Short mmCIF file of C-alpha atoms and ligand atoms in Angstrom, two decimals:
data_model
loop_
_atom_site.label_atom_id
_atom_site.label_comp_id
_atom_site.label_asym_id
_atom_site.label_seq_id
_atom_site.Cartn_x
_atom_site.Cartn_y
_atom_site.Cartn_z
CA MET G 1 4.17 51.40 -3.38
CA GLU G 2 1.09 53.45 -2.62
CA GLN G 3 0.46 54.32 1.01
CA TYR G 4 -1.91 56.50 2.96
CA ALA G 5 -0.24 59.42 4.67
CA ILE G 6 -2.29 60.78 7.54
CA LYS G 7 -1.82 63.73 9.85
CA GLY G 8 -3.94 63.03 12.87
CA GLY G 9 -5.60 65.24 15.40
CA ASN G 10 -8.55 66.79 13.54
CA PRO G 11 -12.03 65.89 14.76
CA LEU G 12 -14.07 64.66 11.81
CA VAL G 13 -17.03 66.94 11.22
CA GLY G 14 -19.70 66.98 8.52
CA GLU G 15 -21.80 64.67 6.37
CA VAL G 16 -20.79 61.64 4.35
CA GLU G 17 -22.76 59.64 1.75
CA ILE G 18 -22.60 55.89 2.21
CA GLY G 19 -22.41 53.68 -0.88
CA GLY G 20 -23.99 50.35 -1.75
CA ALA G 21 -23.21 47.30 0.39
CA LYS G 22 -20.17 45.45 -0.93
CA ASN G 23 -21.15 42.10 0.49
CA ALA G 24 -24.68 42.35 -0.90
CA ALA G 25 -23.39 43.55 -4.27
CA LEU G 26 -21.04 40.58 -4.65
CA ALA G 27 -23.85 38.05 -4.30
CA ILE G 28 -26.32 40.09 -6.37
CA LEU G 29 -23.87 40.60 -9.24
CA ALA G 30 -23.20 36.85 -9.36
CA ALA G 31 -26.93 36.07 -9.20
CA SER G 32 -27.57 38.41 -12.15
CA VAL G 33 -26.23 35.76 -14.54
CA MET G 34 -29.11 33.44 -13.61
CA THR G 35 -31.44 34.90 -16.22
CA ASP G 36 -30.91 35.35 -19.96
CA GLU G 37 -32.66 38.71 -19.72
CA THR G 38 -30.88 41.94 -18.85
CA VAL G 39 -30.57 42.99 -15.23
CA LEU G 40 -29.93 46.58 -14.15
CA ILE G 41 -28.17 47.05 -10.82
CA GLU G 42 -28.04 50.44 -9.13
CA ASN G 43 -26.05 51.64 -6.10
CA MET G 44 -23.22 49.22 -6.88
CA PRO G 45 -20.08 50.14 -4.96
CA ASP G 46 -17.10 50.77 -7.24
CA VAL G 47 -14.54 48.86 -5.18
CA ARG G 48 -11.85 46.35 -6.06
CA ASP G 49 -13.81 43.24 -5.06
CA THR G 50 -16.87 44.08 -7.18
CA ASN G 51 -14.62 44.93 -10.13
CA VAL G 52 -12.74 41.63 -9.85
CA LEU G 53 -16.03 39.73 -9.78
CA LEU G 54 -17.31 41.59 -12.85
CA GLN G 55 -14.03 40.73 -14.62
CA ALA G 56 -14.57 37.03 -13.75
CA MET G 57 -18.10 37.23 -15.14
CA GLU G 58 -16.86 38.81 -18.37
CA SER G 59 -14.31 36.00 -18.72
CA ILE G 60 -17.17 33.51 -19.28
CA GLY G 61 -19.09 35.66 -21.74
CA VAL G 62 -21.36 37.70 -19.45
CA ILE G 63 -21.99 41.09 -21.03
CA ILE G 64 -21.36 43.93 -18.61
CA GLU G 65 -22.28 47.47 -19.50
CA ARG G 66 -21.31 50.23 -17.11
CA VAL G 67 -24.11 52.77 -17.32
CA ASP G 68 -22.34 55.00 -14.83
CA ARG G 69 -19.96 54.49 -11.94
CA HIS G 70 -22.62 52.88 -9.73
CA THR G 71 -25.00 51.41 -12.29
CA VAL G 72 -24.36 48.32 -14.32
CA LYS G 73 -26.34 46.32 -16.88
CA ILE G 74 -25.64 42.60 -16.88
CA ASN G 75 -26.67 40.04 -19.45
CA GLY G 76 -25.92 36.36 -18.98
CA ALA G 77 -27.58 35.05 -22.16
CA HIS G 78 -24.34 34.22 -23.94
CA ILE G 79 -22.30 32.50 -21.27
CA ASN G 80 -19.74 30.38 -23.10
CA GLY G 81 -17.88 28.64 -20.29
CA LEU G 82 -18.58 27.34 -16.82
CA VAL G 83 -14.98 27.28 -15.55
CA ILE G 84 -13.73 30.29 -13.66
CA ASP G 85 -10.07 30.11 -12.77
CA GLY G 86 -7.14 32.49 -12.69
CA ASP G 87 -5.17 34.39 -10.14
CA TYR G 88 -7.53 37.34 -9.96
CA ILE G 89 -10.52 35.32 -8.80
CA LYS G 90 -8.51 33.58 -6.07
CA ARG G 91 -7.88 36.96 -4.50
CA ILE G 92 -11.53 37.47 -3.56
CA ARG G 93 -13.93 35.40 -1.53
CA ALA G 94 -17.06 36.04 -3.52
CA GLY G 95 -16.00 34.14 -6.64
CA TYR G 96 -17.75 31.23 -5.01
CA TYR G 97 -21.12 32.88 -5.50
CA LEU G 98 -20.71 32.12 -9.19
CA LEU G 99 -20.67 28.46 -8.20
CA GLY G 100 -24.15 28.71 -6.67
CA ALA G 101 -25.45 30.92 -9.48
CA LEU G 102 -24.12 28.82 -12.38
CA LEU G 103 -24.99 25.54 -10.70
CA GLY G 104 -28.52 26.85 -10.20
CA LYS G 105 -28.83 27.93 -13.85
CA TYR G 106 -26.76 25.40 -15.80
CA LYS G 107 -26.48 22.57 -13.21
CA LYS G 108 -22.73 22.75 -13.54
CA ALA G 109 -19.83 25.03 -12.58
CA GLU G 110 -16.13 24.98 -11.72
CA VAL G 111 -14.69 27.86 -9.76
CA ALA G 112 -11.25 28.44 -8.25
CA PHE G 113 -11.11 27.81 -4.51
CA PRO G 114 -11.86 31.20 -2.92
CA GLY G 115 -9.38 33.53 -1.29
CA GLY G 116 -10.34 36.74 0.48
CA CYS G 117 -8.98 38.41 3.57
CA ASN G 118 -6.76 36.23 5.73
CA ILE G 119 -8.77 36.43 8.94
CA GLY G 120 -8.57 32.76 9.91
CA SER G 121 -9.46 29.44 8.39
CA ARG G 122 -12.44 29.92 6.11
CA PRO G 123 -13.91 26.49 5.35
CA ILE G 124 -16.63 26.02 2.72
CA ASP G 125 -18.04 22.76 4.05
CA GLN G 126 -21.50 24.26 4.58
CA HIS G 127 -21.67 25.45 0.96
CA ILE G 128 -20.77 21.93 -0.18
CA LYS G 129 -23.22 20.33 2.22
CA GLY G 130 -25.98 22.58 0.84
CA PHE G 131 -25.19 21.86 -2.81
CA LYS G 132 -25.09 18.13 -2.06
CA ALA G 133 -28.47 18.33 -0.32
CA LEU G 134 -29.84 19.69 -3.60
CA GLY G 135 -28.51 16.65 -5.45
CA ALA G 136 -25.19 18.00 -6.77
CA ASN G 137 -21.89 16.16 -6.79
CA VAL G 138 -19.14 18.38 -5.46
CA ASP G 139 -15.45 17.70 -5.84
CA ILE G 140 -12.37 19.77 -5.03
CA ALA G 141 -9.41 19.08 -7.31
CA HIS G 142 -6.47 21.06 -8.73
CA GLY G 143 -7.55 24.18 -6.88
CA LEU G 144 -11.06 24.16 -8.33
CA ILE G 145 -14.40 23.41 -6.73
CA LYS G 146 -16.52 21.48 -9.21
CA ALA G 147 -20.25 21.14 -8.71
CA GLU G 148 -22.54 19.27 -11.06
CA ALA G 149 -26.04 17.80 -10.97
CA GLU G 150 -28.32 15.99 -13.38
CA HIS G 151 -31.31 17.52 -11.67
CA LEU G 152 -31.34 19.90 -8.77
CA ARG G 153 -34.18 19.10 -6.39
CA GLY G 154 -35.22 20.91 -3.25
CA GLY G 155 -33.60 19.77 -0.02
CA HIS G 156 -33.66 20.37 3.71
CA ILE G 157 -30.42 21.86 5.00
CA TYR G 158 -29.54 22.59 8.59
CA MET G 159 -26.45 24.83 8.64
CA ASP G 160 -24.03 23.70 11.37
CA VAL G 161 -22.79 27.27 11.77
CA VAL G 162 -24.47 30.53 10.91
CA THR G 163 -22.79 31.43 7.63
CA VAL G 164 -23.60 34.34 5.36
CA GLY G 165 -21.72 32.90 2.39
CA ALA G 166 -23.26 29.42 2.47
CA THR G 167 -26.78 30.76 3.13
CA MET G 168 -26.56 33.00 0.04
CA ASN G 169 -24.83 30.42 -2.15
CA VAL G 170 -27.32 27.67 -1.38
CA MET G 171 -30.19 30.13 -1.85
CA MET G 172 -28.98 30.82 -5.41
CA ALA G 173 -28.51 27.16 -6.22
CA ALA G 174 -32.00 26.33 -4.90
CA VAL G 175 -33.98 29.02 -6.69
CA MET G 176 -34.58 26.95 -9.82
CA ALA G 177 -34.35 23.51 -8.19
CA GLU G 178 -37.42 21.29 -8.43
CA GLY G 179 -39.64 21.55 -5.32
CA GLN G 180 -39.05 23.18 -1.96
CA THR G 181 -35.75 23.90 -0.18
CA ILE G 182 -35.60 24.76 3.49
CA ILE G 183 -32.45 26.34 4.95
CA GLU G 184 -32.44 26.20 8.74
CA ASN G 185 -30.09 28.14 11.03
CA ALA G 186 -29.74 30.58 8.14
CA ALA G 187 -27.75 33.81 8.42
CA LYS G 188 -29.99 36.87 8.94
CA GLU G 189 -27.65 39.64 7.73
CA PRO G 190 -29.21 42.51 5.73
CA HIS G 191 -27.33 41.32 2.65
CA VAL G 192 -29.02 37.89 2.88
CA VAL G 193 -32.36 39.70 2.77
CA ASP G 194 -31.15 41.92 -0.07
CA LEU G 195 -30.14 38.91 -2.18
CA ALA G 196 -33.52 37.26 -1.51
CA ASN G 197 -35.35 40.47 -2.48
CA PHE G 198 -33.27 40.70 -5.64
CA LEU G 199 -33.94 37.07 -6.62
CA ASN G 200 -37.64 37.52 -5.86
CA SER G 201 -37.67 40.56 -8.13
CA MET G 202 -36.41 38.19 -10.85
CA GLY G 203 -39.33 35.83 -10.23
CA ALA G 204 -37.89 33.57 -7.51
CA ASN G 205 -40.06 32.43 -4.62
CA ILE G 206 -38.04 32.91 -1.42
CA ARG G 207 -39.73 33.45 1.95
CA GLY G 208 -38.27 33.99 5.41
CA ALA G 209 -34.98 35.71 4.54
CA GLY G 210 -33.96 37.67 7.63
CA THR G 211 -35.17 34.87 9.93
CA ASP G 212 -33.51 31.57 10.87
CA VAL G 213 -35.57 29.59 8.36
CA ILE G 214 -35.59 30.36 4.65
CA ARG G 215 -38.06 28.55 2.39
CA ILE G 216 -37.48 28.50 -1.35
CA LYS G 217 -39.96 27.12 -3.85
CA GLY G 218 -38.21 26.33 -7.12
CA VAL G 219 -39.36 28.19 -10.23
CA GLN G 220 -38.74 27.26 -13.90
CA LYS G 221 -36.81 30.37 -14.80
CA LEU G 222 -35.90 33.88 -13.75
CA HIS G 223 -36.43 37.11 -15.65
CA GLY G 224 -34.72 40.50 -15.91
CA THR G 225 -35.13 43.18 -13.24
CA GLU G 226 -33.99 46.58 -12.04
CA TYR G 227 -32.69 46.61 -8.51
CA THR G 228 -31.02 49.00 -6.06
CA ILE G 229 -28.51 47.55 -3.59
CA ILE G 230 -28.91 48.43 0.10
CA PRO G 231 -26.46 50.84 1.78
CA ASP G 232 -23.27 49.41 3.27
CA GLN G 233 -23.72 48.76 6.98
CA ILE G 234 -19.97 48.40 7.55
CA GLU G 235 -18.88 51.46 5.59
CA ALA G 236 -21.44 53.43 7.64
CA GLY G 237 -20.25 51.86 10.90
CA THR G 238 -16.65 52.67 10.04
CA PHE G 239 -17.44 56.39 9.61
CA MET G 240 -19.52 56.32 12.81
CA PHE G 241 -16.53 55.00 14.74
CA ALA G 242 -14.23 57.48 12.97
CA ALA G 243 -16.42 60.21 14.48
CA ALA G 244 -16.18 58.62 17.92
CA VAL G 245 -12.42 58.11 17.87
CA THR G 246 -11.62 61.64 16.63
CA ARG G 247 -14.20 63.22 18.98
CA GLY G 248 -16.06 64.53 15.99
CA ASP G 249 -19.60 65.08 14.76
CA VAL G 250 -20.45 63.07 11.65
CA THR G 251 -23.74 62.36 9.92
CA VAL G 252 -23.72 59.22 7.78
CA LYS G 253 -26.31 59.66 5.04
CA ASN G 254 -28.13 57.20 2.80
CA VAL G 255 -28.19 54.44 5.43
CA ILE G 256 -30.82 52.15 6.93
CA PRO G 257 -30.55 52.99 10.67
CA LYS G 258 -32.12 49.65 11.64
CA HIS G 259 -29.09 47.85 10.15
CA LEU G 260 -26.81 49.94 12.36
CA GLU G 261 -28.54 49.28 15.68
CA SER G 262 -25.84 47.09 17.27
CA ILE G 263 -23.22 49.67 16.25
CA SER G 264 -25.25 52.64 17.51
CA ALA G 265 -25.93 50.82 20.80
CA LYS G 266 -22.21 50.34 21.47
CA LEU G 267 -21.44 53.96 20.57
CA ILE G 268 -24.05 55.15 23.08
CA GLU G 269 -22.64 52.75 25.68
CA ILE G 270 -19.16 54.26 25.31
CA GLY G 271 -20.46 57.79 25.69
CA CYS G 272 -21.36 59.10 22.21
CA GLU G 273 -24.61 60.73 21.25
CA VAL G 274 -26.36 58.99 18.37
CA GLU G 275 -29.29 60.61 16.57
CA GLU G 276 -31.27 58.65 14.02
CA SER G 277 -33.48 60.00 11.27
CA ASP G 278 -35.15 58.18 8.37
CA ASP G 279 -32.04 57.54 6.32
CA ALA G 280 -29.21 59.09 8.32
CA VAL G 281 -27.43 58.65 11.63
CA ARG G 282 -25.46 61.38 13.39
CA VAL G 283 -22.69 60.50 15.86
CA VAL G 284 -21.34 63.16 18.20
CA ALA G 285 -18.43 62.47 20.53
CA SER G 286 -17.55 65.33 22.81
CA LYS G 287 -15.68 63.64 25.65
CA ARG G 288 -13.33 60.77 26.36
CA LEU G 289 -14.90 57.40 25.53
CA ASN G 290 -15.86 54.87 28.22
CA HIS G 291 -14.67 51.28 28.30
CA THR G 292 -16.99 48.38 27.53
CA GLN G 293 -17.21 44.72 26.59
CA VAL G 294 -18.19 43.49 23.18
CA LYS G 295 -18.52 40.13 21.48
CA THR G 296 -18.92 39.72 17.74
CA LEU G 297 -21.95 37.70 16.71
CA PRO G 298 -23.98 36.99 13.58
CA TYR G 299 -26.61 39.65 12.77
CA PRO G 300 -28.32 41.25 14.68
CA GLY G 301 -25.29 40.98 16.96
CA PHE G 302 -22.24 43.22 16.76
CA PRO G 303 -20.57 42.52 13.36
CA THR G 304 -17.15 40.91 13.13
CA ASP G 305 -16.45 43.39 10.32
CA MET G 306 -16.63 46.19 12.91
CA GLN G 307 -14.43 44.50 15.51
CA PRO G 308 -11.14 46.25 14.64
CA GLN G 309 -12.87 49.65 14.49
CA ILE G 310 -14.41 49.33 17.96
CA ALA G 311 -11.09 48.05 19.33
CA VAL G 312 -9.36 51.20 18.04
CA ALA G 313 -11.98 53.29 19.88
CA LEU G 314 -11.68 51.29 23.09
CA GLY G 315 -7.89 51.63 22.91
CA LEU G 316 -8.40 55.33 23.71
CA SER G 317 -11.17 54.90 26.27
CA SER G 318 -10.88 55.19 30.03
CA GLY G 319 -10.45 51.84 31.76
CA THR G 320 -10.17 48.26 30.56
CA SER G 321 -12.30 46.82 27.76
CA ILE G 322 -12.74 43.28 26.52
CA VAL G 323 -13.34 42.42 22.87
CA THR G 324 -14.24 38.83 22.03
CA GLU G 325 -14.12 37.67 18.41
CA SER G 326 -16.44 34.72 17.95
CA ILE G 327 -16.66 34.46 14.14
CA PHE G 328 -13.07 34.31 12.80
CA GLU G 329 -10.10 33.09 14.80
CA ASN G 330 -7.41 35.32 13.32
CA ARG G 331 -8.88 38.76 13.33
CA PHE G 332 -6.53 40.51 15.75
CA LYS G 333 -3.63 40.95 13.36
CA TYR G 334 -3.91 44.73 13.61
CA VAL G 335 -3.03 44.66 17.31
CA ASP G 336 0.74 44.68 16.72
CA GLU G 337 0.36 47.65 14.39
CA LEU G 338 -1.81 49.52 16.88
CA THR G 339 0.73 48.78 19.59
CA ARG G 340 3.34 50.66 17.51
CA MET G 341 1.02 53.64 17.87
CA GLY G 342 0.98 53.32 21.65
CA ALA G 343 -2.06 51.07 22.27
CA SER G 344 -1.97 48.68 25.20
CA ILE G 345 -3.70 45.47 24.10
CA LYS G 346 -3.14 41.87 25.10
CA VAL G 347 -4.62 39.10 22.97
CA GLU G 348 -5.45 35.78 24.56
CA SER G 349 -6.98 33.33 22.12
CA ASN G 350 -10.14 34.99 20.77
CA THR G 351 -10.16 37.82 23.31
CA ALA G 352 -8.40 41.17 23.34
CA ILE G 353 -7.94 42.88 26.68
CA ILE G 354 -7.55 46.57 26.05
CA ASP G 355 -6.20 49.05 28.57
CA GLY G 356 -7.21 52.47 27.31
CA VAL G 357 -4.34 54.93 26.75
CA ASP G 358 -4.54 58.74 26.59
CA ARG G 359 -3.33 59.05 23.02
CA TYR G 360 -2.03 57.26 19.95
CA THR G 361 1.10 58.51 18.22
CA GLY G 362 1.70 58.39 14.47
CA ALA G 363 3.80 55.49 13.15
CA SER G 364 4.57 53.57 9.95
CA ILE G 365 2.20 50.64 9.88
CA THR G 366 0.75 48.03 7.54
CA ALA G 367 -2.89 47.13 6.86
CA PRO G 368 -3.24 43.40 7.49
CA ASP G 369 -6.69 43.07 5.90
CA LEU G 370 -9.67 45.16 4.79
CA ARG G 371 -11.47 46.08 8.02
CA ALA G 372 -8.32 46.12 10.14
CA GLY G 373 -6.82 48.47 7.55
CA ALA G 374 -9.79 50.83 7.82
CA ALA G 375 -9.55 50.70 11.61
CA LEU G 376 -5.87 51.65 11.47
CA VAL G 377 -6.77 54.63 9.28
CA ILE G 378 -9.15 55.76 12.03
CA ALA G 379 -6.37 55.31 14.61
CA GLY G 380 -4.10 57.46 12.40
CA LEU G 381 -6.76 60.17 12.20
CA ALA G 382 -6.84 60.35 15.99
CA ALA G 383 -3.08 60.03 16.53
CA GLU G 384 -0.59 62.77 17.22
CA GLY G 385 1.64 63.36 14.21
CA ILE G 386 2.02 61.49 10.95
CA THR G 387 0.96 57.89 10.26
CA THR G 388 1.72 56.02 7.07
CA ILE G 389 -0.21 52.89 6.15
CA ASP G 390 1.06 50.32 3.64
CA GLU G 391 -0.93 47.68 1.76
CA ILE G 392 -3.84 50.01 1.09
CA ARG G 393 -4.98 47.63 -1.65
CA TYR G 394 -6.76 45.71 1.13
CA ILE G 395 -8.72 48.80 2.12
CA GLU G 396 -9.57 49.49 -1.53
CA ARG G 397 -11.26 46.08 -1.69
CA GLY G 398 -14.20 47.43 0.23
CA TYR G 399 -14.12 51.23 0.67
CA GLU G 400 -14.83 53.48 -2.28
CA ASP G 401 -12.94 56.79 -2.27
CA PHE G 402 -12.05 56.35 1.39
CA PRO G 403 -9.47 59.17 1.57
CA GLN G 404 -11.69 61.57 -0.42
CA LYS G 405 -14.71 60.90 1.82
CA LEU G 406 -12.58 61.38 4.94
CA ARG G 407 -11.19 64.63 3.55
CA THR G 408 -14.71 66.04 3.15
CA LEU G 409 -14.99 65.56 6.92
CA GLY G 410 -11.80 67.53 7.52
CA ALA G 411 -9.31 64.67 7.68
CA GLN G 412 -5.76 65.18 6.46
CA ILE G 413 -5.14 62.03 4.47
CA GLU G 414 -3.59 61.44 1.08
CA VAL G 415 -2.40 58.63 -1.12
CA VAL G 416 1.35 58.95 -1.61
CA ASP G 417 3.49 56.84 -3.87
CA THR G 418 7.06 57.96 -3.22
CA GLU G 419 9.21 59.31 -0.42
CA LYS G 420 9.09 62.68 -2.22
CA ASP G 421 5.25 62.65 -2.15
CA LEU G 422 5.38 61.88 1.56
CA GLN G 423 7.79 64.76 2.23
CA LYS G 424 5.50 67.10 0.29
CA PHE G 425 2.53 65.92 2.35
CA LYS G 426 4.47 66.53 5.57
CA LEU G 427 5.40 70.05 4.46
CA ARG G 428 1.83 70.80 3.49
CA VAL G 429 0.25 69.64 6.74
CA GLY G 430 2.96 71.29 8.84
C1 LIG Z 1 -18.83 37.11 4.79
O1 LIG Z 1 -17.78 36.17 4.74
C2 LIG Z 1 -18.23 38.43 4.43
N1 LIG Z 1 -17.62 38.35 3.12
C3 LIG Z 1 -17.19 38.82 5.48
O2 LIG Z 1 -16.78 40.14 5.17
C4 LIG Z 1 -17.81 38.82 6.87
O3 LIG Z 1 -16.80 39.01 7.82
C5 LIG Z 1 -18.50 37.48 7.13
O4 LIG Z 1 -19.44 37.18 6.07
C6 LIG Z 1 -19.27 37.46 8.44
O5 LIG Z 1 -20.26 38.44 8.45
C7 LIG Z 1 -18.36 38.43 2.02
O6 LIG Z 1 -19.57 38.60 2.07
C8 LIG Z 1 -17.65 38.35 0.71
P1 LIG Z 1 -19.39 33.33 6.87
P2 LIG Z 1 -18.10 34.62 4.70
O7 LIG Z 1 -19.62 32.24 5.90
O8 LIG Z 1 -19.34 34.43 3.91
C9 LIG Z 1 -17.69 29.56 9.30
C10 LIG Z 1 -15.29 41.88 4.85
O9 LIG Z 1 -14.40 42.43 5.53
N2 LIG Z 1 -17.98 28.75 8.10
O10 LIG Z 1 -20.56 34.06 7.42
O11 LIG Z 1 -16.86 33.92 4.29
C11 LIG Z 1 -16.55 30.55 9.07
O12 LIG Z 1 -15.30 29.93 9.26
C12 LIG Z 1 -15.41 40.38 4.84
O13 LIG Z 1 -16.11 42.51 4.14
C13 LIG Z 1 -17.85 27.38 8.16
O14 LIG Z 1 -17.46 26.81 9.18
O15 LIG Z 1 -18.38 34.36 6.24
C14 LIG Z 1 -16.86 31.58 10.11
O16 LIG Z 1 -16.38 31.17 11.36
C15 LIG Z 1 -14.36 39.72 5.63
N3 LIG Z 1 -18.15 26.64 7.04
C16 LIG Z 1 -18.38 31.61 10.16
O17 LIG Z 1 -18.80 30.36 9.57
C17 LIG Z 1 -18.59 27.22 5.89
O18 LIG Z 1 -18.86 26.49 4.93
C18 LIG Z 1 -19.04 32.73 9.40
O19 LIG Z 1 -18.53 32.76 8.06
C19 LIG Z 1 -18.73 28.61 5.84
C20 LIG Z 1 -18.41 29.37 6.97
#
C-alpha cells in the first residue's frame, strides 16, 4: 500500500504555484452539463475528486475532452441517462451537485447518496428543502436521492444553517426555474461566488453571491462559455502553515490574497510575517510560534478545512491554545495520530486544548481524512526523524502533486510502496 515517507527537520523555502480550487471545480464541472453547448474550463485541479466526478458525468453520456492536464471541454448535449449510481460516486461528496444541475436542466435526476470525508454527520436536509421550495418532489430510497418536478418555479429559501453545498446546489437548480428565487442565510465562500460567476457567464442571472442573500432570476436556457476556476484557498493555506510549522519562508503564488485573510491573520497572530502582493502571499517564520485561540466559522471566518493544519502549528507553539470546531463534529480524528508524534492535545466535545511541545518525533501514522492527512504531512515535515503516513488516497482527493510541490520547497518526502522502498528512502535521506 502506498505511503508517504517523510524525513522531517528541513525548513520549507521557496515558491509554490497553487492550483484551481477543488471545491469550486466540483460544482462548476457539474454545472457545465446544464447547457447543450460546449463549455471550456481552465485551471481545473487534477485531483481524485474531480476525476471521479468527470467519470460520473461520462457515465451518463457527457462528452469530456481533456485539452491538457488542467483544461477540459465538456459537452452535455447528449446526456442519455439521469441516474448516477455506483460505488465510485458514493466515495465523493460532490456527486450531489449533479442532482441540482440535472434537476435544473431536465427537471429530474437520481443520484447516489453522497459520501465524502468522514468528518461527522453530513445531512442534506437543506438541499432537499431548497429543491422542494422550487417545486420538486424529493425522495430517498435504495441509496438514491431522487428529485423530480413538473415545473421548477422560483422560491424563497431560508437556509437553517450556513451550508456551502446546499447554497450551490439550490443555485444550480434555480437558474432555469420560472421566476425569482431568493436564498437567504446563504454561504459566502469564494467558491459560491465562483459558481455564480460561472453560471452568469453561461447566461444565468444571479445577483448577491458572496453576501447572505442570493437572488436568482430564472432564464430559459444557458449557453457555452470559457471559464477559469479561482485558486484553491485551502491548498494555499496548507502551504502557508507548512512554512510556519517548519520555520520556513514560502511564497504561495497564483492566489487571491483576499481569500486568505483569515489564514494570514492567524499566522501573524502566532508570530509569522506575512507579506501580500497582487497574486502571491509570502509567509516567513523565524522563531517559535505563539499560542492562540481559534474557532472555525463559515467564510469569512477561519475555515474548517484549515483546522487540522493550524492545530499542528499550535501543537509546537509556546503555551496553551484552544481550537474550537463549529462546523463538523468529528474533525479531530488526527489528534490520536499527532499524539503518537509527541503532541499534547486533549479533546473535549468540539474543542481541542493544545499544550505546545518543543518538538514532534517521526512515527508511523494514518491519514484519517483529506485535510487531517495534509496536516499530518506538515507535522512530519517538522518532526525529528522519519514519519510514514498511510491512506494517502485521502490526501490525493484534494492535493495535486503534493509531494512534488513540497520537494520543490526542500522537503524530503516520497511515495513508497514497499518496505524495500522505505528502506531505500531511509538510506538516501541518512
Ligand atoms: C463543503 O462541504 C466542502 N466540500 C468541505 O470540504 C468543507 O469542509 C465544507 O464545505 C465547509 O466549508 C465540498 O465542497 C465538496 P456544508 P459541504 O454544506 O458542502 C451542515 C474538504 O476537505 N449541513 O457547508 O458538505 C453540515 O452538517 C471538504 O475539501 C446541514 O445541516 O459542507 C455542516 O455542519 C471536507 N444540512 C454545515 O452545515 C445540510 O443540508 C456546513 O456544511 C447541509 C449541511
